[in-house]
Coordinates of N, CA and C in Angstrom, one line a residue:
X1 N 20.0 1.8 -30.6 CA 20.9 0.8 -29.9 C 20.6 -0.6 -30.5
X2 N 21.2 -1.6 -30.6 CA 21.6 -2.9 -30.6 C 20.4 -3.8 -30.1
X3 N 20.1 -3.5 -28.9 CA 19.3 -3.9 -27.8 C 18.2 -3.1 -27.2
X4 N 17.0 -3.1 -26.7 CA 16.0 -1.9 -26.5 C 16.9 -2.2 -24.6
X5 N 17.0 -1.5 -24.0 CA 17.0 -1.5 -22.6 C 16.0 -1.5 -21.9
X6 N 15.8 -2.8 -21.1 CA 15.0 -3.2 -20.4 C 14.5 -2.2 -19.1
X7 N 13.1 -2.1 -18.5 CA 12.8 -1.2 -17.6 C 12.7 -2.2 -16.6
X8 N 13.1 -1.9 -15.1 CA 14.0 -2.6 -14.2 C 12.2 -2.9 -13.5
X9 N 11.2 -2.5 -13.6 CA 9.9 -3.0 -13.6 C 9.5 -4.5 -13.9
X10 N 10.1 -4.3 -15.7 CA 10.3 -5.6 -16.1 C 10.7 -6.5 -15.7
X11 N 12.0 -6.9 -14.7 CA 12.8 -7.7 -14.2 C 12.2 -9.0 -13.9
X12 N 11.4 -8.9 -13.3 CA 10.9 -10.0 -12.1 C 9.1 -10.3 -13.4
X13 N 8.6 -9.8 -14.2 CA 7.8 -9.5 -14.9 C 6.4 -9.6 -13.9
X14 N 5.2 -9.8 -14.4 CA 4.2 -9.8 -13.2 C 2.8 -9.1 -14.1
X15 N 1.7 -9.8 -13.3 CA 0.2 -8.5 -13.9 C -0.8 -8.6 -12.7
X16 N -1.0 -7.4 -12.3 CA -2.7 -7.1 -11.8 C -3.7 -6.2 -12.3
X17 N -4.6 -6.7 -11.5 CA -5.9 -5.8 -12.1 C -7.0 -5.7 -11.4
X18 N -7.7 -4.4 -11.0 CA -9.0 -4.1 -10.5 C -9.8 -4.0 -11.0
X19 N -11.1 -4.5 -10.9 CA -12.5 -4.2 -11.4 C -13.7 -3.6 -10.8
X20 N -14.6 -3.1 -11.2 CA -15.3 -2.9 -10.3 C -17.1 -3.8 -10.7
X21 N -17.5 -3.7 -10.0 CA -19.2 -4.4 -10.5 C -19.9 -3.5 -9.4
X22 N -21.3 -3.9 -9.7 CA -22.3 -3.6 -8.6 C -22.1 -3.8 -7.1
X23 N -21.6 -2.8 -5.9 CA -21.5 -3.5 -5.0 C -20.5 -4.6 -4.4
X24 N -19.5 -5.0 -6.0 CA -18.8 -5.4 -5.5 C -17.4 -5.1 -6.1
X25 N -16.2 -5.4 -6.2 CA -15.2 -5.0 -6.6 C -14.1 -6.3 -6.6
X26 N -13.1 -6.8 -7.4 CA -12.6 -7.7 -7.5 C -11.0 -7.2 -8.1
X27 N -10.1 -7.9 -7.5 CA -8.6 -7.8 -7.7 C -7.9 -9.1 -8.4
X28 N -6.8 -9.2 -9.2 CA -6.4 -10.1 -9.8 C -4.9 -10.2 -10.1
X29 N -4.0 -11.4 -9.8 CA -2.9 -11.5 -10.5 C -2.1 -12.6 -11.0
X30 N -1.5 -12.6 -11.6 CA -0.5 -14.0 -12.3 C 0.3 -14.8 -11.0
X31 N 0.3 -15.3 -11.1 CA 1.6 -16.4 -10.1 C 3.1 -16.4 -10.2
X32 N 3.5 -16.3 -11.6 CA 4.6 -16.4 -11.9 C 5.6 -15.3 -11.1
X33 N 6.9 -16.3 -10.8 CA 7.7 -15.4 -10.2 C 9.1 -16.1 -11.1
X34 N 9.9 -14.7 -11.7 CA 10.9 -15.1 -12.6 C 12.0 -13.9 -12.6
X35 N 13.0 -14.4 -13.2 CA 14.0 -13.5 -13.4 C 14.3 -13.0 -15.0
X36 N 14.0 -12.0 -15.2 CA 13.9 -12.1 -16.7 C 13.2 -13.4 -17.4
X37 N 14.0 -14.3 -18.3 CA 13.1 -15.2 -19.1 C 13.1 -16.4 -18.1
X38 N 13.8 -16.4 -17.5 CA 13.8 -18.0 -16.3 C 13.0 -17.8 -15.2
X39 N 11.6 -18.6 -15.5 CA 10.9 -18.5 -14.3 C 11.0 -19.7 -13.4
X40 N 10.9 -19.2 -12.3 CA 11.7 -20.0 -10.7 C 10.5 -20.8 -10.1
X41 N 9.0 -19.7 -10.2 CA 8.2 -20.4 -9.1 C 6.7 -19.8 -10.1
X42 N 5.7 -20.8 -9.6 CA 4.6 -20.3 -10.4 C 3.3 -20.4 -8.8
X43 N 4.3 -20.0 -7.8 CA 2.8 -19.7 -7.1 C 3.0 -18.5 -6.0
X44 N 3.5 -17.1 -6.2 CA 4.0 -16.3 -6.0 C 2.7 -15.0 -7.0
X45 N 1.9 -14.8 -5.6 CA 0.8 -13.5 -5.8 C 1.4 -11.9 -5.3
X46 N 0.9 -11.6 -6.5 CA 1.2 -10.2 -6.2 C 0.1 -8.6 -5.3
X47 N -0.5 -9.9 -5.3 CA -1.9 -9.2 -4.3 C -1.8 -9.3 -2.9
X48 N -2.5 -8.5 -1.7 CA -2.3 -9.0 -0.3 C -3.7 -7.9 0.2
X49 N -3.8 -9.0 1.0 CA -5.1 -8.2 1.8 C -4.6 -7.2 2.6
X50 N -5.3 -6.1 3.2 CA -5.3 -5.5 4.5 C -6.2 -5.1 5.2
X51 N -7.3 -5.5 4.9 CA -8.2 -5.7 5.9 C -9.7 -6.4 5.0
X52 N -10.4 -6.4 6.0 CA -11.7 -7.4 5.2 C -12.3 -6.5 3.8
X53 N -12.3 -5.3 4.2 CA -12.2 -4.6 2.5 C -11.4 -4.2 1.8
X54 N -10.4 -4.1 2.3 CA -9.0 -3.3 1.6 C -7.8 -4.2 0.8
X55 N -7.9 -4.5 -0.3 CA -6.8 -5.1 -1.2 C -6.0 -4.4 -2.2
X56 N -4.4 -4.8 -1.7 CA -3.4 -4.2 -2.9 C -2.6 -4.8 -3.5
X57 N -2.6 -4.8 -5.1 CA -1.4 -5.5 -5.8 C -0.1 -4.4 -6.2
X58 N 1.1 -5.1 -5.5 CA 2.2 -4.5 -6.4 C 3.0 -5.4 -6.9
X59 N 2.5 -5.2 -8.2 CA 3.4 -5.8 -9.2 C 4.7 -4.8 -9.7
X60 N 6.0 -5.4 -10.2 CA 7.3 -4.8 -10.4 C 8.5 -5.6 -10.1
X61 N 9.2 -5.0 -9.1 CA 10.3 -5.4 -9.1 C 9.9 -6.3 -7.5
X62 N 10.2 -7.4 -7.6 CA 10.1 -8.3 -6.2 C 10.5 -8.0 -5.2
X63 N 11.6 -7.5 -5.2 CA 12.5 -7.2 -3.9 C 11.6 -5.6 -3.1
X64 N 11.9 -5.3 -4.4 CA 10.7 -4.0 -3.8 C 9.4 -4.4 -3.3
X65 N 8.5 -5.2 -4.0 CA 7.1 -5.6 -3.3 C 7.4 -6.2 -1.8
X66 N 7.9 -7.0 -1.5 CA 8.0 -7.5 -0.4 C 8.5 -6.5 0.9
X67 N 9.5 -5.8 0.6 CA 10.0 -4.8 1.0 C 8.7 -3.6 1.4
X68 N 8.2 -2.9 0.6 CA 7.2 -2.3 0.6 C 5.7 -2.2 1.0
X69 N 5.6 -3.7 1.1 CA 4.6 -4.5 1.8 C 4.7 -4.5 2.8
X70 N 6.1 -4.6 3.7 CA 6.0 -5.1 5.3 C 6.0 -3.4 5.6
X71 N 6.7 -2.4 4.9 CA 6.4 -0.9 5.4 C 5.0 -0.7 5.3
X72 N 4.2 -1.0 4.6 CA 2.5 -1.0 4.4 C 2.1 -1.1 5.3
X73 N 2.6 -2.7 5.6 CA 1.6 -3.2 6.5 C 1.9 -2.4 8.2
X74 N 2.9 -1.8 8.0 CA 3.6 -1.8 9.8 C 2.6 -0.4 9.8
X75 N 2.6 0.8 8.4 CA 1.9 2.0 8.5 C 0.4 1.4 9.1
X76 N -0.3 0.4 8.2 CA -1.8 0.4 8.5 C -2.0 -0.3 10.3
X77 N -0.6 -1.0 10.3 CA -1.2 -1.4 12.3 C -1.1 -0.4 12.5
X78 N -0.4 1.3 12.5 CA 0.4 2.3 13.4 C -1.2 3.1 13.4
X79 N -1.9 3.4 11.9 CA -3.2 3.8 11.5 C -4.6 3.0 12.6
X80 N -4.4 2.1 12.6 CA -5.5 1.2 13.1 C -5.0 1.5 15.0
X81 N -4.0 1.6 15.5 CA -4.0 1.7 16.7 C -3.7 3.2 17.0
X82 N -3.6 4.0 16.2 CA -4.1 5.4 16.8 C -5.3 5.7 16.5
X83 N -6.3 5.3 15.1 CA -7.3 5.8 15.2 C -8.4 4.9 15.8
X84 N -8.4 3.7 16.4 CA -9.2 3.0 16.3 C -10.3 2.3 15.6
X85 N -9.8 2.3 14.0 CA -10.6 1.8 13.2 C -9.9 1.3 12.1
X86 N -10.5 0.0 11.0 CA -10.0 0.1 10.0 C -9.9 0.8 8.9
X87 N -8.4 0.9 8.4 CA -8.3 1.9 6.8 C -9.2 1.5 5.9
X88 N -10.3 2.7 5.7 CA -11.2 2.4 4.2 C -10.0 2.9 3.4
X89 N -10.5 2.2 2.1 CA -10.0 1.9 1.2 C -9.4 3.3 0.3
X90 N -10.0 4.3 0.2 CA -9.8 6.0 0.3 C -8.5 6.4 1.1
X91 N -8.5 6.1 2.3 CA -7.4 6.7 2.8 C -6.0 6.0 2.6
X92 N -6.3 4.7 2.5 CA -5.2 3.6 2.1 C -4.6 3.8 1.0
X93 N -5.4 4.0 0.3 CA -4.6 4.9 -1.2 C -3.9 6.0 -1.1
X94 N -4.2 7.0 -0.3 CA -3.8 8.2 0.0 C -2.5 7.7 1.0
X95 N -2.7 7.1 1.7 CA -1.3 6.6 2.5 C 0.1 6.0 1.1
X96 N -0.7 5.2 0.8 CA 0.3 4.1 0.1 C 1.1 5.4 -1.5
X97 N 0.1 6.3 -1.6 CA 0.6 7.6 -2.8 C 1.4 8.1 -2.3
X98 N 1.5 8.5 -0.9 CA 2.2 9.4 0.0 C 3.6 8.9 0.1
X99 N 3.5 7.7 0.5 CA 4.7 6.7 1.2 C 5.4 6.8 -0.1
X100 N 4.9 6.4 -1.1 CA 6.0 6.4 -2.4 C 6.5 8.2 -3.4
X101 N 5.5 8.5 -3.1 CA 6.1 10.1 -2.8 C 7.0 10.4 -1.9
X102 N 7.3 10.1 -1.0 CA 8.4 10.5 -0.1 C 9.9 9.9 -0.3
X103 N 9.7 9.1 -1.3 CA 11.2 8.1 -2.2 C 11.2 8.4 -3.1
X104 N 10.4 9.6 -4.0 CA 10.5 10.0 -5.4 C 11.7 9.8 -5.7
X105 N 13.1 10.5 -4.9 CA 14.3 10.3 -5.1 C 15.4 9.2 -5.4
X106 N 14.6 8.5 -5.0 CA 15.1 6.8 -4.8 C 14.2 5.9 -4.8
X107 N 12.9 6.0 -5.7 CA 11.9 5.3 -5.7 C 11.9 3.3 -5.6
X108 N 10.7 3.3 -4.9 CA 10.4 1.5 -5.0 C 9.9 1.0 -6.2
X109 N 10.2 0.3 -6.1 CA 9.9 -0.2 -7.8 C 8.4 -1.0 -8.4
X110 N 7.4 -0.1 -7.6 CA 6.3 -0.9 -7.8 C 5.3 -0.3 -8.2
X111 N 4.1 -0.7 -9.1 CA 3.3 0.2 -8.8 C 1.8 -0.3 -8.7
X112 N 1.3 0.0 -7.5 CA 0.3 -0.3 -6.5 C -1.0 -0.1 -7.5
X113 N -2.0 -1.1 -7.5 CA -3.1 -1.2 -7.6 C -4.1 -1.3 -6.2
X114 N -4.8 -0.5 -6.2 CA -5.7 -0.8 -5.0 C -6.9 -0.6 -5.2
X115 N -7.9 -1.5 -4.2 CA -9.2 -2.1 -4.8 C -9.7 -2.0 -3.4
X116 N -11.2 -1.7 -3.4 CA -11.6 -2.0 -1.7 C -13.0 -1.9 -1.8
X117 N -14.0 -1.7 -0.6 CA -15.8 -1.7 -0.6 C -15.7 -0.4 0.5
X118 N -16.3 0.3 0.2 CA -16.6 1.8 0.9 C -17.6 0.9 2.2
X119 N -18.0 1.5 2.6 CA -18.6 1.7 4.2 C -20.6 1.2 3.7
X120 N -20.5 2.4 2.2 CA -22.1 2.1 1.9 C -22.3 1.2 1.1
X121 N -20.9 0.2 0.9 CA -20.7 -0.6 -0.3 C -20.3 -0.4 -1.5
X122 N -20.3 0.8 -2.0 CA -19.4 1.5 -3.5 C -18.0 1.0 -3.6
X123 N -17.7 0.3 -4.9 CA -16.4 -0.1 -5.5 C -15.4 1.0 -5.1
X124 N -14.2 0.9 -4.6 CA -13.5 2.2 -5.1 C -12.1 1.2 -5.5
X125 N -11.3 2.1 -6.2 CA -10.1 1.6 -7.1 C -9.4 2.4 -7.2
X126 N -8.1 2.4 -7.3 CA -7.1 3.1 -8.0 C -6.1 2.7 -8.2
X127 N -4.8 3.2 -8.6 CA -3.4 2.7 -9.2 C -2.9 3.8 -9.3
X128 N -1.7 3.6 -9.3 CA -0.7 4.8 -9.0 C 1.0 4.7 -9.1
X129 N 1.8 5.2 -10.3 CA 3.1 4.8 -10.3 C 3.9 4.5 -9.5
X130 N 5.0 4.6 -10.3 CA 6.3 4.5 -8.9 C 6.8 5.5 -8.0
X131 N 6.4 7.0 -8.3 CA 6.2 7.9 -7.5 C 4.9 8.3 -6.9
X132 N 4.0 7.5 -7.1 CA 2.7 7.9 -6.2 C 1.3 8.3 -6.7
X133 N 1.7 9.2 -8.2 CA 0.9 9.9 -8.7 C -0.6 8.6 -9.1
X134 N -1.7 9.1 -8.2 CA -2.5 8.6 -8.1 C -3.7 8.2 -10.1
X135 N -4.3 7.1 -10.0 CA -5.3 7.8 -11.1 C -6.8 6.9 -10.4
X136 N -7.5 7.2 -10.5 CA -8.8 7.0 -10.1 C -9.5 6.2 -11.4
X137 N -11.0 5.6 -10.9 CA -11.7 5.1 -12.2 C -12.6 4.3 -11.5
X138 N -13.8 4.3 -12.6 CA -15.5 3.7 -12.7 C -15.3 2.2 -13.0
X139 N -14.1 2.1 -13.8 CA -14.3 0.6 -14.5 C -13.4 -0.3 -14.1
X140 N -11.9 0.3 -14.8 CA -10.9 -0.7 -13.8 C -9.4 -0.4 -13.8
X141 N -8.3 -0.5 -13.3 CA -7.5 -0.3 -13.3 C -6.4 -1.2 -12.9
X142 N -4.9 -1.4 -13.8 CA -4.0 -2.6 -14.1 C -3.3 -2.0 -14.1
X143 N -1.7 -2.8 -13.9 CA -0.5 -2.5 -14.2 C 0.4 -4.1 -14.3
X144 N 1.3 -4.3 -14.8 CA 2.1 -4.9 -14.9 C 2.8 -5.0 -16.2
X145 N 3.8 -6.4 -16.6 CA 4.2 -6.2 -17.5 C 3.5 -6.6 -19.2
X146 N 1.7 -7.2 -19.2 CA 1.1 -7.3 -20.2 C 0.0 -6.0 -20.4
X147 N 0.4 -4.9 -19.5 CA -0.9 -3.9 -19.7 C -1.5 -3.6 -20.7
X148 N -0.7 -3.4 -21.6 CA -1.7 -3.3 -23.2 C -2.8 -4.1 -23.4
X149 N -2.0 -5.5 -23.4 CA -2.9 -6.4 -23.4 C -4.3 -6.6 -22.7
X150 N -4.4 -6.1 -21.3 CA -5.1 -6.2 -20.4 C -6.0 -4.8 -20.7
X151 N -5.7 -3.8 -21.2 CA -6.6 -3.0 -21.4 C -7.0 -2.9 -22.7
X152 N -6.7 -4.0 -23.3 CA -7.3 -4.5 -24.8 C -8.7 -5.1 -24.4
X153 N -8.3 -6.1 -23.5 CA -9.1 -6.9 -23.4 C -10.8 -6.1 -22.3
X154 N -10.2 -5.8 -21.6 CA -10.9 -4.9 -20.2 C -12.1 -3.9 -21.2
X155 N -11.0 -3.1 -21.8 CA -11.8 -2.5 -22.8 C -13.4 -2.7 -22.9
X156 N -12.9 -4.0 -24.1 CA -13.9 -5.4 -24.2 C -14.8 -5.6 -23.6
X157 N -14.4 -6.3 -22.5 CA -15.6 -7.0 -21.6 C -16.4 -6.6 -20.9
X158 N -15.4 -5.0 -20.4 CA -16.1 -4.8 -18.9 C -17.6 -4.3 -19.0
X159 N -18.5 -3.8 -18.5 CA -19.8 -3.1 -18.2 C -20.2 -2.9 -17.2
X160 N -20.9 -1.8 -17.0 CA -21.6 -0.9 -15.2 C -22.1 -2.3 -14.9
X161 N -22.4 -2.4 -13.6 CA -23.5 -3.1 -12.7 C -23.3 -4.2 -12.7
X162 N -22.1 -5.1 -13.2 CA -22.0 -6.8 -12.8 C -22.3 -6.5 -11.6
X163 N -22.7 -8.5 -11.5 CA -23.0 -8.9 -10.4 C -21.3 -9.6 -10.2
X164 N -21.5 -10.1 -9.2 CA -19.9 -10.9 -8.4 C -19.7 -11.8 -9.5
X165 N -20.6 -12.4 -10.1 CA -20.0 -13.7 -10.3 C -19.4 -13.4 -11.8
X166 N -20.5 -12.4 -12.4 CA -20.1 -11.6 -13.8 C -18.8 -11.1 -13.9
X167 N -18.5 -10.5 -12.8 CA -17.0 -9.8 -12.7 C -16.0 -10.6 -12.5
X168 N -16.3 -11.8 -11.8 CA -14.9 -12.8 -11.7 C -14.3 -13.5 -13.0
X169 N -15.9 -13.4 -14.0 CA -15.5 -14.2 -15.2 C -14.8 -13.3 -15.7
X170 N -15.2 -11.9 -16.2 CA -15.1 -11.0 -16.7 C -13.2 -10.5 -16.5
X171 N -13.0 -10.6 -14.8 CA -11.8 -10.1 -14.3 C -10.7 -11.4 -14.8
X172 N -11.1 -12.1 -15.1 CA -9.9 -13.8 -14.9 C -10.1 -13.8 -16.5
X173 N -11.2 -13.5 -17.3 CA -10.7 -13.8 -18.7 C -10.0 -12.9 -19.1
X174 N -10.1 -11.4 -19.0 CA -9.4 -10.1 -19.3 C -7.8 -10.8 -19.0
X175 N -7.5 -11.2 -17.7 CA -6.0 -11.1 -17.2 C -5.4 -12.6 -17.8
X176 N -6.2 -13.6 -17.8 CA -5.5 -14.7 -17.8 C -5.1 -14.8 -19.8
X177 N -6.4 -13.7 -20.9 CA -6.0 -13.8 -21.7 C -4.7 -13.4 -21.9
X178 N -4.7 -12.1 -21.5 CA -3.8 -10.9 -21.8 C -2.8 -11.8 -21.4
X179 N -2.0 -11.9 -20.1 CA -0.8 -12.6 -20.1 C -0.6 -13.9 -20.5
X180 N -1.3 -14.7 -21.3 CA -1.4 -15.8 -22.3 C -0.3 -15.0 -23.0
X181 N -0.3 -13.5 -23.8 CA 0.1 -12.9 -25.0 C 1.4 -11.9 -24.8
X182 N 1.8 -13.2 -23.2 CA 3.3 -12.2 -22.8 C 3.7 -13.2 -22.2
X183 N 5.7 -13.1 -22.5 CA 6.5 -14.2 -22.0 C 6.4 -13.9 -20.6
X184 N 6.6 -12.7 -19.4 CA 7.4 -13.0 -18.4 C 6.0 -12.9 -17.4
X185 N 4.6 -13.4 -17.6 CA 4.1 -13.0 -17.0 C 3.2 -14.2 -17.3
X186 N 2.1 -15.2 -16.2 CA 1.1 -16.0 -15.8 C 1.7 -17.1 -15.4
X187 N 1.6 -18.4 -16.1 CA 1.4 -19.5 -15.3 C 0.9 -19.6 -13.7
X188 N -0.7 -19.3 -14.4 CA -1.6 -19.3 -12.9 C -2.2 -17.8 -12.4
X189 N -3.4 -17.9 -12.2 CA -3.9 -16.7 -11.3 C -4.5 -17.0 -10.0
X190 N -4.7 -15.7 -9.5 CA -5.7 -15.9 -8.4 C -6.5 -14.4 -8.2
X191 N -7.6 -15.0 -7.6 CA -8.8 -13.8 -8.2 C -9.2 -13.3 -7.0
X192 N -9.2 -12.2 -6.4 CA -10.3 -12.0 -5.0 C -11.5 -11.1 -5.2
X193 N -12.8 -11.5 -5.0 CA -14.0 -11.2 -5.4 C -14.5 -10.3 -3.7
X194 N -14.5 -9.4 -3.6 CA -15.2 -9.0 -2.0 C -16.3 -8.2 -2.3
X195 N -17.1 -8.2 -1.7 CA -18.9 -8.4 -1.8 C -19.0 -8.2 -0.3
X196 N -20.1 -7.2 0.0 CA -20.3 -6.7 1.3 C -20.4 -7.9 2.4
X197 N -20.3 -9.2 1.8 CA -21.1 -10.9 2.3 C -19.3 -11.2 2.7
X198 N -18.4 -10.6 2.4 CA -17.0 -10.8 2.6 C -16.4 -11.1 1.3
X199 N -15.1 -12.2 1.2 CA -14.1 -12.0 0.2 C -14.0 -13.6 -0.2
X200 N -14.4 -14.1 -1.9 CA -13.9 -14.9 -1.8 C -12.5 -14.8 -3.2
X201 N -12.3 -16.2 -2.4 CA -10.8 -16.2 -3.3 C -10.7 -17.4 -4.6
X202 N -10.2 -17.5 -5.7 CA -10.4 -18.5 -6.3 C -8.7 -18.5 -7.3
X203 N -8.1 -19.8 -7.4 CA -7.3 -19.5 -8.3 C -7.0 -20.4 -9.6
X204 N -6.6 -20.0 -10.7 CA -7.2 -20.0 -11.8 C -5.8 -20.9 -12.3
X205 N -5.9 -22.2 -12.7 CA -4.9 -22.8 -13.9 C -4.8 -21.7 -15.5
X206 N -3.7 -21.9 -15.5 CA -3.7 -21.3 -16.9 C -2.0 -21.8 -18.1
X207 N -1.8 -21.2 -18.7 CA -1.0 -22.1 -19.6 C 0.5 -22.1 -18.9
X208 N 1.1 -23.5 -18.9 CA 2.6 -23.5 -18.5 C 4.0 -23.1 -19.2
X209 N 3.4 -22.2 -20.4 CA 4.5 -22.4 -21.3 C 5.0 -20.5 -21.6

């Protein structure tokens, strides 16, 4: 063809990414919020907490993250007030794979990174398309529209057993390079670092152009 045809993922463009370190585990994503090449707003995250361990990015199509988010969130109050406890980070995955399995037919257009601290403190992570299909991992797991990039870099940097502070550098130079080396995606990050001590947050200047 003429033109490659755009994947409707693309649209809104976007990047996240999980890491894991010793003990602790860290989430990341761009700011930018755009329509194709016209971007609108540069402080628009695609990450959201759901509980003091539990973090998920969906990056994709906007309408869908927002959308998909408030169904998230309404499943983990319905979870938290029948079982009386909060979603570890294991089952939240398993929820959030399920819920997009059940729209295979008509799927949301997102696809979920999730990051969290187990009970004994163990990193856990996953990601998982737009129909659900889960993947697991030791080191780290991204999606958006510079993934290559980001698992160029990840590749790279990452190693067993950082400490917190190793992993933020480690998480923010992987992502902030990588979408340096893509139009629809940065101007700006923000980083969440959670460490059994709680979650901190930090957000990252990066190029306006």
């Amino acid at each position: 063809p003429p033109f490659a045809v755009m994947s409707i993922l693309e649209y809104n463009g976007g990047a996240v990414i999980a890491m894991t370190g010793k003990n602790c585990v860290a989430i990341a994503s761009d700011l930018r919020f755009g329509v194709q090449a016209q971007t609108i707003a540069f402080d628009k995250t695609k990450v959201f907490q759901i509980n003091e361990k539990v973090f998920v990015g969906l990056p994709g199509l906007q309408s869908d993250t927002q959308t998909f988010y408030e169904k998230l969130r309404f499943n983990v109050n319905m979870y938290k007030l029948k079982e009386e406890r909060e979603i570890k980070p294991r089952v939240f995955s398993n929820m959030v794979a399920s819920m997009l399995y059940e729209h295979r037919f008509g799927p949301w257009f997102v696809e979920p990174v999730i990051c969290g601290l187990e009970a004994d403190g163990t990193p856990f992570i996953s990601a998982m398309d737009l129909i659900g299909a889960p993947v697991y991992a030791e080191d780290f797991v991204l999606a958006g529209t510079p993934s290559e990039e980001m698992f160029g870099m990840a590749e790279s940097l990452w190693r067993p057993d950082m400490d917190a502070d190793t992993l933020f550098e480690v998480v923010s130079q992987t992502l902030v390079t990588a979408f340096d080396r893509n139009a629809v995606s940065g101007w700006g990050a923000v980083v969440h670092v959670i460490t059994p001590e709680g979650v901190t947050t930090k957000t990252l200047k990066a190029r306006q152009d």
